Coordinates of C-alpha atoms in Angstrom, one line a residue:
Chain W
M1 CA -1.9 51.1 -98.2
H2 CA -5.5 50.8 -100.8
R3 CA -7.0 53.1 -98.0
F4 CA -5.2 56.1 -100.2
N5 CA -5.5 54.9 -103.7
F6 CA -8.1 57.5 -104.4
V7 CA -5.1 59.8 -104.1
I8 CA -4.0 58.3 -107.7
F9 CA -7.5 58.3 -109.1
R10 CA -8.9 61.2 -108.1
P11 CA -7.2 63.5 -110.1
I12 CA -8.2 61.8 -113.3
Q13 CA -11.7 62.2 -111.8
M14 CA -11.1 65.8 -111.2
I15 CA -10.3 66.5 -115.2
P16 CA -13.8 66.2 -116.7
V17 CA -14.4 69.2 -113.5
L18 CA -11.2 71.3 -115.0
F19 CA -12.9 71.0 -118.6
G20 CA -15.7 71.9 -117.5
I21 CA -14.4 75.2 -115.7
S22 CA -12.5 75.8 -118.3
L23 CA -15.7 75.7 -120.6
I24 CA -17.9 78.1 -119.1
T25 CA -15.0 80.6 -118.5
F26 CA -14.8 80.4 -121.7
I27 CA -18.5 80.7 -122.6
L28 CA -17.7 83.4 -120.3
I29 CA -15.0 85.2 -121.9
H30 CA -17.2 84.5 -125.5
S31 CA -19.8 87.0 -124.0
I32 CA -17.8 89.8 -123.0
P33 CA -19.6 93.0 -125.2
G34 CA -17.5 94.3 -127.9
D35 CA -14.6 92.9 -129.9
P36 CA -11.3 91.9 -127.9
I37 CA -9.4 93.3 -130.9
R38 CA -10.7 96.0 -131.8
I39 CA -10.2 97.2 -128.2
L40 CA -7.2 95.7 -128.6
L41 CA -5.6 97.7 -131.3
G42 CA -7.8 100.9 -130.7
P43 CA -10.1 103.0 -132.3
R44 CA -7.7 104.4 -135.2
A45 CA -6.9 100.5 -136.6
T46 CA -8.9 100.1 -140.0
Q47 CA -10.9 97.4 -140.9
E48 CA -8.3 95.1 -143.2
V49 CA -5.8 95.1 -139.9
I50 CA -8.6 94.5 -137.8
A51 CA -9.7 91.6 -140.0
A52 CA -5.5 90.7 -140.5
V53 CA -5.7 90.6 -136.4
H54 CA -8.8 88.2 -136.3
A55 CA -7.5 85.7 -138.6
Q56 CA -4.5 85.9 -136.6
Y57 CA -5.5 85.2 -133.0
G58 CA -8.1 82.5 -134.8
L59 CA -10.9 84.0 -134.2
D60 CA -12.7 84.2 -137.8
K61 CA -12.9 80.1 -137.0
P62 CA -16.0 78.3 -135.9
I63 CA -16.6 78.2 -131.8
Y64 CA -15.5 74.9 -131.2
I65 CA -12.2 75.2 -132.9
Q66 CA -11.6 78.7 -130.6
Y67 CA -12.0 76.9 -127.4
G68 CA -9.3 74.2 -129.0
Y69 CA -7.1 77.1 -129.6
F70 CA -8.4 78.5 -125.4
L71 CA -7.4 74.8 -124.6
L72 CA -3.8 74.6 -126.4
N73 CA -2.9 77.7 -124.7
L74 CA -3.7 76.9 -121.2
T75 CA -2.1 73.9 -121.4
K76 CA 0.8 76.0 -122.7
G77 CA 0.1 78.4 -119.8
D78 CA -0.4 81.1 -121.6
M79 CA -4.4 82.9 -121.1
G80 CA -3.7 86.0 -122.8
R81 CA -2.3 89.5 -122.0
S82 CA -3.3 92.3 -120.0
I83 CA -4.5 95.2 -122.0
V84 CA -4.2 97.1 -118.9
F85 CA -0.9 96.4 -117.4
K86 CA 0.7 95.1 -121.3
M87 CA 1.6 91.8 -119.4
P88 CA 1.0 88.4 -119.5
V89 CA -2.2 87.2 -117.8
L90 CA -0.5 84.8 -115.7
A91 CA 3.0 86.4 -115.3
L92 CA 0.5 89.0 -113.2
I93 CA -1.2 87.3 -111.4
G94 CA 2.1 85.6 -110.1
E95 CA 3.1 88.8 -108.6
R96 CA -0.4 89.5 -107.2
I97 CA -0.8 85.5 -105.8
T98 CA 1.2 86.0 -102.5
A99 CA -0.2 88.8 -100.9
T100 CA -4.1 86.9 -101.5
L101 CA -2.2 83.1 -100.2
F102 CA 0.0 85.5 -96.6
L103 CA -4.3 86.7 -96.7
L104 CA -6.3 83.7 -96.8
T105 CA -3.9 82.1 -94.3
Y106 CA -3.0 84.5 -91.9
G107 CA -7.2 84.6 -92.2
L108 CA -7.8 80.9 -91.0
V109 CA -5.1 80.5 -88.1
F110 CA -6.9 83.7 -86.8
A111 CA -10.2 81.5 -87.1
L112 CA -9.0 78.6 -86.4
A113 CA -7.8 79.9 -83.0
L114 CA -11.6 81.7 -82.5
T115 CA -13.4 78.7 -83.7
L116 CA -11.9 76.1 -80.9
P117 CA -12.2 77.4 -77.9
L118 CA -15.3 79.6 -78.6
A119 CA -16.6 75.3 -79.5
I120 CA -15.3 73.6 -76.9
I121 CA -16.6 76.1 -74.1
A122 CA -20.1 76.1 -75.8
A123 CA -20.2 72.4 -76.1
I124 CA -18.7 71.5 -72.3
Y125 CA -21.2 74.2 -71.1
R126 CA -24.0 73.1 -73.2
G127 CA -27.9 74.3 -71.8
R128 CA -26.3 77.0 -69.8
F129 CA -25.7 80.6 -70.2
P130 CA -22.1 80.2 -72.2
D131 CA -23.2 78.2 -74.7
H132 CA -26.9 80.2 -74.7
F133 CA -24.5 83.7 -75.2
I134 CA -21.8 82.1 -78.1
R135 CA -24.7 80.5 -80.2
L136 CA -26.2 84.1 -80.0
V137 CA -23.1 85.5 -80.6
S138 CA -22.3 83.4 -83.5
T139 CA -25.9 83.6 -85.1
V140 CA -25.4 87.2 -85.4
G141 CA -22.3 86.8 -87.0
L142 CA -23.6 85.0 -89.4
G143 CA -24.7 87.7 -90.9
F144 CA -21.9 90.1 -90.8
P145 CA -21.1 91.7 -93.6
A146 CA -17.6 91.3 -94.2
F147 CA -16.6 94.8 -96.0
W148 CA -18.5 96.0 -93.7
L149 CA -16.9 94.8 -90.7
G150 CA -13.8 95.9 -91.9
I151 CA -14.7 99.7 -92.2
M152 CA -16.0 99.0 -88.4
M153 CA -12.6 98.0 -87.2
M154 CA -10.9 100.0 -89.3
I155 CA -12.6 103.1 -87.6
V156 CA -12.0 101.2 -84.1
F157 CA -8.3 100.4 -84.5
S158 CA -7.1 102.3 -86.7
V159 CA -8.3 106.2 -86.8
W160 CA -9.3 106.3 -83.3
L161 CA -6.2 104.1 -81.5
G162 CA -3.8 105.0 -84.5
Q163 CA -2.7 101.1 -83.9
F164 CA -2.6 99.5 -87.5
P165 CA -3.0 100.8 -90.6
V166 CA -5.7 101.7 -92.7
S167 CA -4.6 99.8 -96.7
G168 CA -1.4 98.4 -97.9
Y169 CA 0.8 95.4 -97.5
G170 CA 4.0 96.5 -96.3
R171 CA 8.0 95.3 -97.7
T172 CA 8.8 92.3 -94.9
F173 CA 7.6 89.3 -93.2
V174 CA 7.0 91.2 -89.8
Q175 CA 5.4 94.0 -91.9
H176 CA 2.8 91.4 -93.5
L177 CA 1.5 90.4 -90.9
H178 CA 1.7 94.4 -89.4
H179 CA -0.7 95.2 -92.3
L180 CA -2.4 92.0 -92.8
F181 CA -3.6 91.9 -89.4
L182 CA -7.4 94.0 -89.2
P183 CA -8.3 92.2 -92.7
S184 CA -7.3 88.6 -91.7
L185 CA -9.0 89.4 -88.8
T186 CA -11.9 90.5 -90.5
I187 CA -12.4 87.0 -93.0
A188 CA -11.6 85.0 -89.5
I189 CA -14.9 87.3 -87.5
A190 CA -17.5 85.6 -90.4
L191 CA -15.5 82.4 -91.3
S192 CA -15.8 81.8 -87.5
A193 CA -19.8 82.3 -86.7
V194 CA -20.2 79.3 -89.7
L195 CA -17.3 77.1 -88.0
V196 CA -18.1 77.6 -85.0
R197 CA -22.6 76.5 -84.7
N198 CA -20.5 73.4 -87.2
L199 CA -17.9 72.3 -84.6
R200 CA -20.3 73.1 -81.9
A201 CA -23.2 70.3 -82.8
S202 CA -20.1 67.7 -83.7
L203 CA -18.9 68.0 -80.8
L204 CA -22.0 67.3 -79.2
V205 CA -23.2 64.5 -81.3
E206 CA -19.6 63.3 -80.0
M207 CA -20.0 63.5 -76.6
D208 CA -23.2 61.2 -76.6
S209 CA -21.9 58.8 -78.5
D210 CA -21.3 55.2 -77.0
Y211 CA -17.8 55.5 -77.2
V212 CA -17.3 58.0 -74.7
A213 CA -19.2 55.9 -72.3
A214 CA -16.9 53.1 -72.8
C215 CA -14.3 55.5 -72.3
R216 CA -16.1 56.6 -68.7
A217 CA -17.1 52.7 -68.0
K218 CA -13.2 52.3 -68.1
G219 CA -12.5 55.3 -65.8
L220 CA -10.7 57.2 -68.3
P221 CA -10.7 61.4 -66.5
E222 CA -12.6 63.5 -68.5
R223 CA -10.5 65.4 -70.2
W224 CA -8.6 62.5 -71.3
I225 CA -11.6 61.3 -73.4
F226 CA -12.6 65.4 -74.3
Y227 CA -9.4 66.1 -75.6
R228 CA -7.9 62.7 -77.3
H229 CA -11.5 61.3 -78.3
V230 CA -14.2 64.2 -78.7
I231 CA -12.0 66.7 -80.5
R232 CA -10.7 64.8 -83.0
N233 CA -13.8 62.9 -83.7
S234 CA -15.0 66.0 -84.0
L235 CA -12.9 67.4 -86.7
I236 CA -13.7 65.5 -89.6
P237 CA -17.0 67.5 -90.6
T238 CA -15.2 71.1 -89.5
I239 CA -13.0 70.1 -91.8
N240 CA -14.7 68.8 -94.3
L241 CA -16.8 72.4 -94.3
L242 CA -13.8 74.1 -94.1
G243 CA -13.4 72.5 -97.7
V244 CA -16.7 73.7 -98.5
N245 CA -16.3 77.0 -97.6
L246 CA -13.3 78.0 -98.9
G247 CA -15.4 79.3 -102.7
W248 CA -17.1 81.5 -99.7
L249 CA -13.8 82.1 -98.5
I250 CA -12.0 83.4 -101.2
G251 CA -15.1 85.4 -102.3
G252 CA -14.8 87.3 -98.7
T253 CA -10.9 87.5 -99.4
V254 CA -11.9 89.3 -102.6
V255 CA -14.0 91.7 -101.2
I256 CA -11.8 92.3 -98.1
E257 CA -8.9 93.0 -100.1
T258 CA -10.5 95.7 -102.0
V259 CA -11.7 97.1 -99.2
F260 CA -8.5 96.9 -97.4
S261 CA -6.5 98.1 -100.6
V262 CA -4.6 95.3 -100.5
P263 CA -2.6 94.2 -103.6
G264 CA -3.8 90.8 -104.3
L265 CA -5.7 88.9 -107.1
G266 CA -9.3 89.8 -105.6
S267 CA -8.4 93.7 -105.5
L268 CA -6.8 92.7 -109.6
L269 CA -9.9 91.2 -110.3
V270 CA -12.4 94.3 -108.9
S271 CA -10.0 97.1 -110.5
S272 CA -9.9 95.1 -113.6
I273 CA -13.6 95.2 -114.2
F274 CA -13.7 98.9 -113.9
T275 CA -10.6 99.2 -116.2
R276 CA -12.9 96.4 -118.6
D277 CA -9.5 93.8 -118.8
Y278 CA -11.7 91.2 -119.1
M279 CA -8.4 88.4 -119.8
V280 CA -7.6 89.2 -116.3
V281 CA -11.3 88.9 -114.7
M282 CA -11.4 85.9 -116.6
A283 CA -8.4 84.1 -115.7
I284 CA -8.3 85.3 -111.9
T285 CA -11.7 83.1 -111.8
M286 CA -10.6 80.6 -113.3
V287 CA -7.2 80.0 -111.1
F288 CA -9.8 80.1 -108.3
A289 CA -11.8 77.4 -109.3
C290 CA -8.8 75.4 -110.0
A291 CA -7.9 76.3 -107.0
I292 CA -11.0 75.1 -104.8
V293 CA -10.9 71.7 -106.4
I294 CA -7.4 71.5 -105.4
V295 CA -7.6 72.1 -102.3
N296 CA -10.6 70.4 -101.9
F297 CA -8.5 66.9 -103.1
I298 CA -6.5 67.9 -100.4
V299 CA -9.5 67.7 -97.6
D300 CA -10.0 64.7 -98.8
I301 CA -7.0 63.3 -97.7
V302 CA -6.7 64.9 -94.9
T303 CA -10.0 63.6 -94.1
V304 CA -9.0 59.9 -94.4
A305 CA -5.5 60.7 -92.6
L306 CA -7.7 61.6 -90.0
D307 CA -10.4 58.7 -89.6
P308 CA -9.1 55.2 -90.0
R309 CA -12.9 54.0 -91.2
I310 CA -12.6 56.3 -94.0
E311 CA -12.9 54.6 -97.8
L312 CA -13.0 56.9 -100.7
Chain U
M1 CA -34.8 45.9 -100.0
N2 CA -33.7 49.5 -99.9
V3 CA -36.7 51.1 -100.0
K4 CA -37.0 54.7 -97.6
T5 CA -39.9 55.5 -95.8
P6 CA -40.3 59.4 -96.3
K7 CA -40.0 61.3 -92.8
I8 CA -43.4 61.4 -90.9
G9 CA -45.1 65.3 -91.1
A10 CA -41.9 66.0 -92.7
G11 CA -44.4 67.4 -95.4
R12 CA -47.1 69.7 -95.6
P13 CA -45.1 72.9 -94.8
W14 CA -48.1 75.4 -95.4
R15 CA -49.5 73.9 -91.8
I16 CA -47.1 74.5 -89.7
R17 CA -49.1 73.9 -86.5
F18 CA -47.3 76.3 -83.3
G19 CA -47.0 74.8 -80.3
G20 CA -44.2 73.6 -77.5
H21 CA -42.4 76.4 -77.5
P22 CA -40.6 77.5 -80.7
R23 CA -39.3 80.9 -79.3
V24 CA -36.5 80.8 -82.0
L25 CA -39.3 81.2 -85.1
Y26 CA -41.4 83.8 -83.1
A27 CA -38.1 86.0 -82.8
G28 CA -37.3 85.3 -86.0
L29 CA -40.3 86.1 -87.5
S30 CA -40.6 89.4 -85.2
I31 CA -37.7 90.8 -86.4
T32 CA -38.3 89.8 -90.6
A33 CA -42.0 91.5 -90.0
F34 CA -40.5 94.5 -88.8
W35 CA -37.9 94.5 -91.5
F36 CA -41.1 94.2 -93.5
V37 CA -43.8 96.9 -91.9
L38 CA -40.4 99.5 -92.9
A39 CA -39.9 98.6 -96.6
L40 CA -44.0 98.7 -97.2
G41 CA -44.3 102.4 -94.9
A42 CA -41.4 103.5 -96.0
D43 CA -42.4 106.7 -97.6
F44 CA -44.4 106.8 -93.7
I45 CA -42.5 106.3 -91.8
A46 CA -39.0 108.4 -93.3
P47 CA -38.8 111.5 -91.4
F48 CA -37.2 113.2 -94.4
D49 CA -37.1 112.3 -97.9
P50 CA -34.0 110.2 -98.5
N51 CA -32.4 112.3 -101.3
A52 CA -33.1 115.6 -100.3
Q53 CA -29.8 117.1 -100.3
D54 CA -28.9 119.9 -97.2
I55 CA -25.4 121.4 -97.5
A56 CA -26.7 123.2 -94.4
N57 CA -26.3 120.6 -92.6
V58 CA -23.2 118.0 -93.9
L59 CA -21.9 115.3 -92.0
H60 CA -23.5 115.9 -88.9
P61 CA -23.2 113.3 -86.2
P62 CA -26.6 111.7 -85.0
S63 CA -28.7 114.3 -83.1
L64 CA -32.2 114.8 -82.2
A65 CA -33.3 116.0 -85.5
H66 CA -31.3 113.9 -87.3
W67 CA -31.5 110.7 -85.6
L68 CA -28.5 108.6 -87.3
G69 CA -26.5 111.9 -88.3
T70 CA -26.4 113.5 -92.3
D71 CA -24.0 112.4 -94.8
N72 CA -22.1 114.3 -97.1
F73 CA -24.7 115.9 -98.7
G74 CA -26.4 116.3 -95.7
R75 CA -29.4 113.5 -96.2
D76 CA -30.8 111.9 -93.6
V77 CA -29.2 108.5 -92.8
L78 CA -31.8 107.3 -90.9
S79 CA -34.2 107.6 -93.8
R80 CA -32.0 106.4 -96.4
V81 CA -31.8 103.6 -93.8
I82 CA -35.4 102.9 -94.2
H83 CA -35.7 103.5 -98.2
G84 CA -32.4 101.2 -98.5
T85 CA -35.1 98.0 -96.9
R86 CA -36.6 98.4 -99.6
I87 CA -34.1 97.5 -102.0
D88 CA -32.2 94.9 -99.7
L89 CA -34.8 93.1 -99.2
Q90 CA -36.3 93.1 -102.7
M91 CA -32.8 91.3 -103.5
G92 CA -32.7 88.4 -101.3
L93 CA -36.2 87.8 -101.7
I94 CA -36.2 88.3 -105.7
G95 CA -32.7 86.8 -105.5
V96 CA -33.6 83.6 -104.2
F97 CA -37.1 83.1 -105.5
L98 CA -36.1 82.7 -109.1
P99 CA -32.8 80.7 -108.3
F100 CA -35.3 78.1 -106.1
I101 CA -37.8 78.0 -109.0
L102 CA -34.9 77.3 -111.5
G103 CA -33.1 74.9 -109.2
T104 CA -36.3 72.6 -107.8
V105 CA -37.2 72.1 -111.2
I106 CA -34.1 70.8 -112.5
G107 CA -33.6 68.9 -109.3
A108 CA -36.8 67.5 -109.7
L109 CA -36.3 66.5 -113.4
S110 CA -33.6 64.9 -112.8
G111 CA -33.5 63.3 -109.6
Y112 CA -37.4 61.5 -110.9
F113 CA -35.9 61.2 -115.1
G114 CA -32.8 60.1 -114.3
R115 CA -30.6 58.8 -115.9
F116 CA -28.5 60.9 -118.8
V117 CA -30.1 64.2 -117.3
D118 CA -29.2 63.3 -114.3
V119 CA -25.7 62.5 -115.4
V120 CA -25.1 65.3 -117.2
L121 CA -26.4 67.2 -114.4
M122 CA -24.0 66.1 -111.9
R123 CA -21.5 66.9 -114.4
V124 CA -22.8 70.4 -114.1
L125 CA -22.8 70.7 -110.6
D126 CA -19.0 69.3 -109.5
V127 CA -18.0 72.3 -111.8
M128 CA -20.2 75.3 -110.8
L129 CA -19.6 74.0 -107.3
S130 CA -16.3 74.4 -107.9
F131 CA -16.4 78.2 -108.6
P132 CA -16.0 80.4 -105.5
W133 CA -20.2 81.9 -106.6
L134 CA -19.1 85.4 -105.1
V135 CA -16.3 85.5 -108.3
L136 CA -18.8 83.9 -110.4
L137 CA -21.3 86.2 -109.5
I138 CA -18.9 89.1 -109.9
A139 CA -17.9 87.6 -113.9
I140 CA -21.1 87.2 -114.5
I141 CA -22.2 90.8 -114.1
T142 CA -19.0 91.7 -115.3
V143 CA -20.5 90.3 -118.9
L144 CA -23.7 91.5 -118.4
R145 CA -23.0 95.3 -117.4
P146 CA -23.7 96.5 -114.1
G147 CA -26.5 96.6 -112.2
L148 CA -29.2 95.7 -109.9
G149 CA -30.8 93.7 -113.2
S150 CA -28.0 91.8 -114.0
F151 CA -27.6 90.8 -110.1
F152 CA -30.6 89.2 -110.0
I153 CA -30.0 87.5 -113.5
A154 CA -26.2 86.3 -111.9
I155 CA -27.6 85.2 -108.5
T156 CA -30.0 82.9 -110.5
L157 CA -26.9 81.6 -112.7
V158 CA -25.4 80.6 -109.5
G159 CA -27.6 79.8 -107.0
W160 CA -29.6 76.9 -108.4
V161 CA -27.3 74.6 -107.8
S162 CA -28.0 74.8 -104.0
Y163 CA -31.6 73.6 -104.9
A164 CA -31.5 71.4 -107.8
R165 CA -29.4 69.0 -105.4
L166 CA -31.5 69.8 -102.3
V167 CA -34.5 69.2 -104.0
R168 CA -32.7 66.2 -106.9
A169 CA -31.4 63.8 -103.5
Q170 CA -35.5 64.2 -102.0
T171 CA -37.3 63.1 -105.1
L172 CA -34.9 60.7 -105.4
V173 CA -35.9 59.3 -102.2
L174 CA -39.4 59.8 -102.7
K175 CA -39.4 58.6 -106.1
S176 CA -39.7 55.0 -104.7
S177 CA -42.2 55.2 -101.4
E178 CA -45.4 53.7 -101.4
F179 CA -47.8 56.7 -101.9
V180 CA -45.8 57.1 -105.4
Q181 CA -46.2 53.8 -106.2
A182 CA -49.7 54.1 -105.9
A183 CA -50.0 57.3 -107.8
V184 CA -48.5 55.4 -110.6
N185 CA -50.7 52.6 -110.0
L186 CA -53.7 54.5 -110.3
G187 CA -52.3 55.6 -114.0
Y188 CA -51.5 59.6 -113.4
S189 CA -49.2 61.2 -116.1
H190 CA -45.3 61.4 -114.7
L191 CA -45.9 65.7 -114.1
R192 CA -49.1 64.9 -111.9
I193 CA -46.8 62.9 -110.7
L194 CA -43.5 65.1 -109.8
F195 CA -45.1 67.7 -109.3
R196 CA -48.9 67.2 -107.4
H197 CA -47.0 64.2 -105.1
I198 CA -43.4 64.8 -105.0
L199 CA -42.4 68.1 -105.2
P200 CA -44.3 68.8 -102.1
N201 CA -42.8 67.1 -99.9
A202 CA -39.3 67.2 -102.0
M203 CA -39.2 70.9 -101.6
V204 CA -38.9 70.6 -97.4
P205 CA -35.8 71.0 -96.9
S206 CA -34.9 74.2 -99.5
I207 CA -37.4 76.0 -98.2
V208 CA -35.6 76.1 -94.6
F209 CA -32.0 76.6 -96.4
S210 CA -34.2 79.6 -99.0
M211 CA -34.1 81.5 -95.5
S212 CA -30.5 81.1 -94.6
D213 CA -30.1 81.6 -98.4
V214 CA -32.0 85.1 -98.1
V215 CA -29.0 85.8 -95.5
L216 CA -26.0 85.1 -98.0
V217 CA -28.0 86.4 -100.6
I218 CA -28.3 90.0 -98.8
L219 CA -25.2 90.2 -98.0
A220 CA -23.8 89.4 -101.5
G221 CA -26.0 91.7 -103.2
S222 CA -24.9 94.0 -100.6
A223 CA -21.2 93.3 -101.0
I224 CA -21.9 93.5 -105.2
S225 CA -23.0 97.6 -104.7
Y226 CA -20.4 98.1 -102.3
L227 CA -18.1 97.4 -105.2
G228 CA -19.8 99.6 -107.0
L229 CA -21.3 96.8 -109.7
G230 CA -24.9 96.4 -107.9
V231 CA -27.2 99.2 -107.0
Q232 CA -25.8 102.2 -108.4
P233 CA -25.8 105.7 -106.3
P234 CA -27.6 107.8 -105.8
T235 CA -30.0 105.3 -104.6
A236 CA -30.0 104.1 -100.8
E237 CA -29.2 101.0 -100.5
W238 CA -26.4 99.3 -97.7
G239 CA -24.0 99.0 -99.1
V240 CA -23.9 101.6 -101.2
M241 CA -23.9 103.7 -98.3
I242 CA -21.2 102.1 -96.4
A243 CA -19.1 102.5 -99.8
E244 CA -19.9 106.2 -99.6
G245 CA -19.1 106.3 -95.9
Q246 CA -15.8 104.7 -96.0
N247 CA -14.6 107.7 -98.3
F248 CA -15.7 110.1 -94.6
M249 CA -14.4 107.1 -92.3
M250 CA -11.5 109.8 -89.9
T251 CA -14.1 112.0 -89.5
A252 CA -18.4 110.6 -90.0
W253 CA -18.4 106.9 -88.7
W254 CA -22.3 107.4 -88.4
I255 CA -22.5 106.9 -92.1
S256 CA -20.8 103.7 -92.7
A257 CA -22.0 101.9 -89.5
F258 CA -25.8 102.7 -89.4
P259 CA -27.2 100.5 -92.9
G260 CA -24.3 98.0 -92.0
I261 CA -26.0 97.6 -88.5
S262 CA -29.4 97.1 -90.6
I263 CA -28.2 94.7 -92.9
V264 CA -26.6 92.0 -89.4
F265 CA -30.4 93.0 -88.2
L266 CA -32.1 91.7 -90.7
A267 CA -29.8 88.6 -91.4
F268 CA -30.5 87.7 -88.0
G269 CA -33.9 87.9 -88.7
F270 CA -33.9 85.4 -91.5
S271 CA -31.4 83.3 -89.4
L272 CA -33.3 82.6 -86.1
L273 CA -36.7 82.1 -89.3
A274 CA -34.8 79.2 -91.1
D275 CA -33.2 77.7 -87.3
G276 CA -36.8 78.1 -86.2
L277 CA -38.5 76.8 -89.2
G278 CA -35.5 73.5 -88.9
E279 CA -36.1 72.9 -86.0
K280 CA -40.4 73.4 -86.0
L281 CA -39.7 70.4 -89.6
G282 CA -37.5 68.3 -88.1
V283 CA -34.7 69.4 -90.8
Q284 CA -31.0 70.4 -90.6
A285 CA -30.8 73.7 -91.9

């Protein structure tokens, strides 16, 4: 199984990237306007108290030592405290992360359900009406602002038709499915526009390749060739694209959570900006970045599993 | 040997010949030209002052007097959409131009001189690419305080990465090509070779990418403004208008609907431009 050796070595290569992420986050935290201790203690604190707390948190030390403290705290799972919620940031993130994960997974399932049939139809009817139509729609779809699409769907499905709730998350699993239907559909439509174009292109490349001709010569039925060979091979670039687009997908989720008031990390991020709860903003940014590094690692594993020729 | 030849005819983007059937390119050009005219002539084309309030005509649905209706202050939505073109188009163009310049210079220097600079750049790229860029954009704007200026700074700090990557890859290929060898043998300086000989050829893929990047930047910019972190009300900007209209979506759908349609249509123009240009220059966007 030496093809899968990278599963062991890649995490080691990921360490410098994770360091970089923490460094950028640290620089951002440091550039925040105003003195965090002053904000923490309130306006009535005296100079001596402020100086004492500065010393207590190590803020009077040189900047590289402060970065060291920052890293040390990270290894202990300490990302600071939220000023607004009066609790550790990590615990707060833990509370909110389920809604975001639910929304992302739900959206991804929808996106695949939309992308696969559309791309396959476009590729089968290459150069004919269904193909042109799907390409036109997906090119238009590239420019859909997700937040606007969300509001339009609310107007049509919630206000006019009264089918789905306008906001919230619900309590039970079924309620989650109901509440997050429109938000995840919004995310899926925006994502599918990118994926359909890509999957169609790679389907066409595969359909023209030599092994398809070989299968035909062997007398295999077209359906069999298409579903057993072509699709499997065309999925690899699309899955990679999905990994690349994850950052973009998370960005979309942040906006969509705000549009639909879903109590996830994205809406927390945006509301924390306005309440100046800076530690929360930076911690969420960092959590998202680490998530992307990990997911891309998983994408690599899936790629290798799908295609025996690929070695990483 | 491993010498790669550059694609013939792939260079000289400023001498595009319009032959064959570049219908996609023409369609993209016409749509973007439409928006440019609208932006430049907004003062003459818009029927009303975009910020003039008319309390007697609040939340009017589309009619002959107000083609796209009025908002909660009685402002004419059509005039606001037309004036919004200025801000959104400017957002897309400047928001691509600045990262384009920064990324091209960094990518070219890194690809040409290589070694230590290149190693550092590659690691920085790895790190930057692992941040979700809208979230990083939001985090930087938070530090800089909300506003259009902060948006431009943030998009430059975040967006240069793609251009640096594209230009670096092209520079690496072109560095070993024959015409560059010839320039070296003629004794030209490094900077002359890099900026006069390599860069004009290395920029083709980034020019194609920049067209689709305009779409991404306009979407990001309007989303940032929608969240209240970019352009501030009462300025007529499409994202701001959509946010303002959301409060009245129960009764007045037109306030949010039309600015959004404008974004879709403007973005469509640039997407077509990217597709058409990519086909023309033989580059996959």
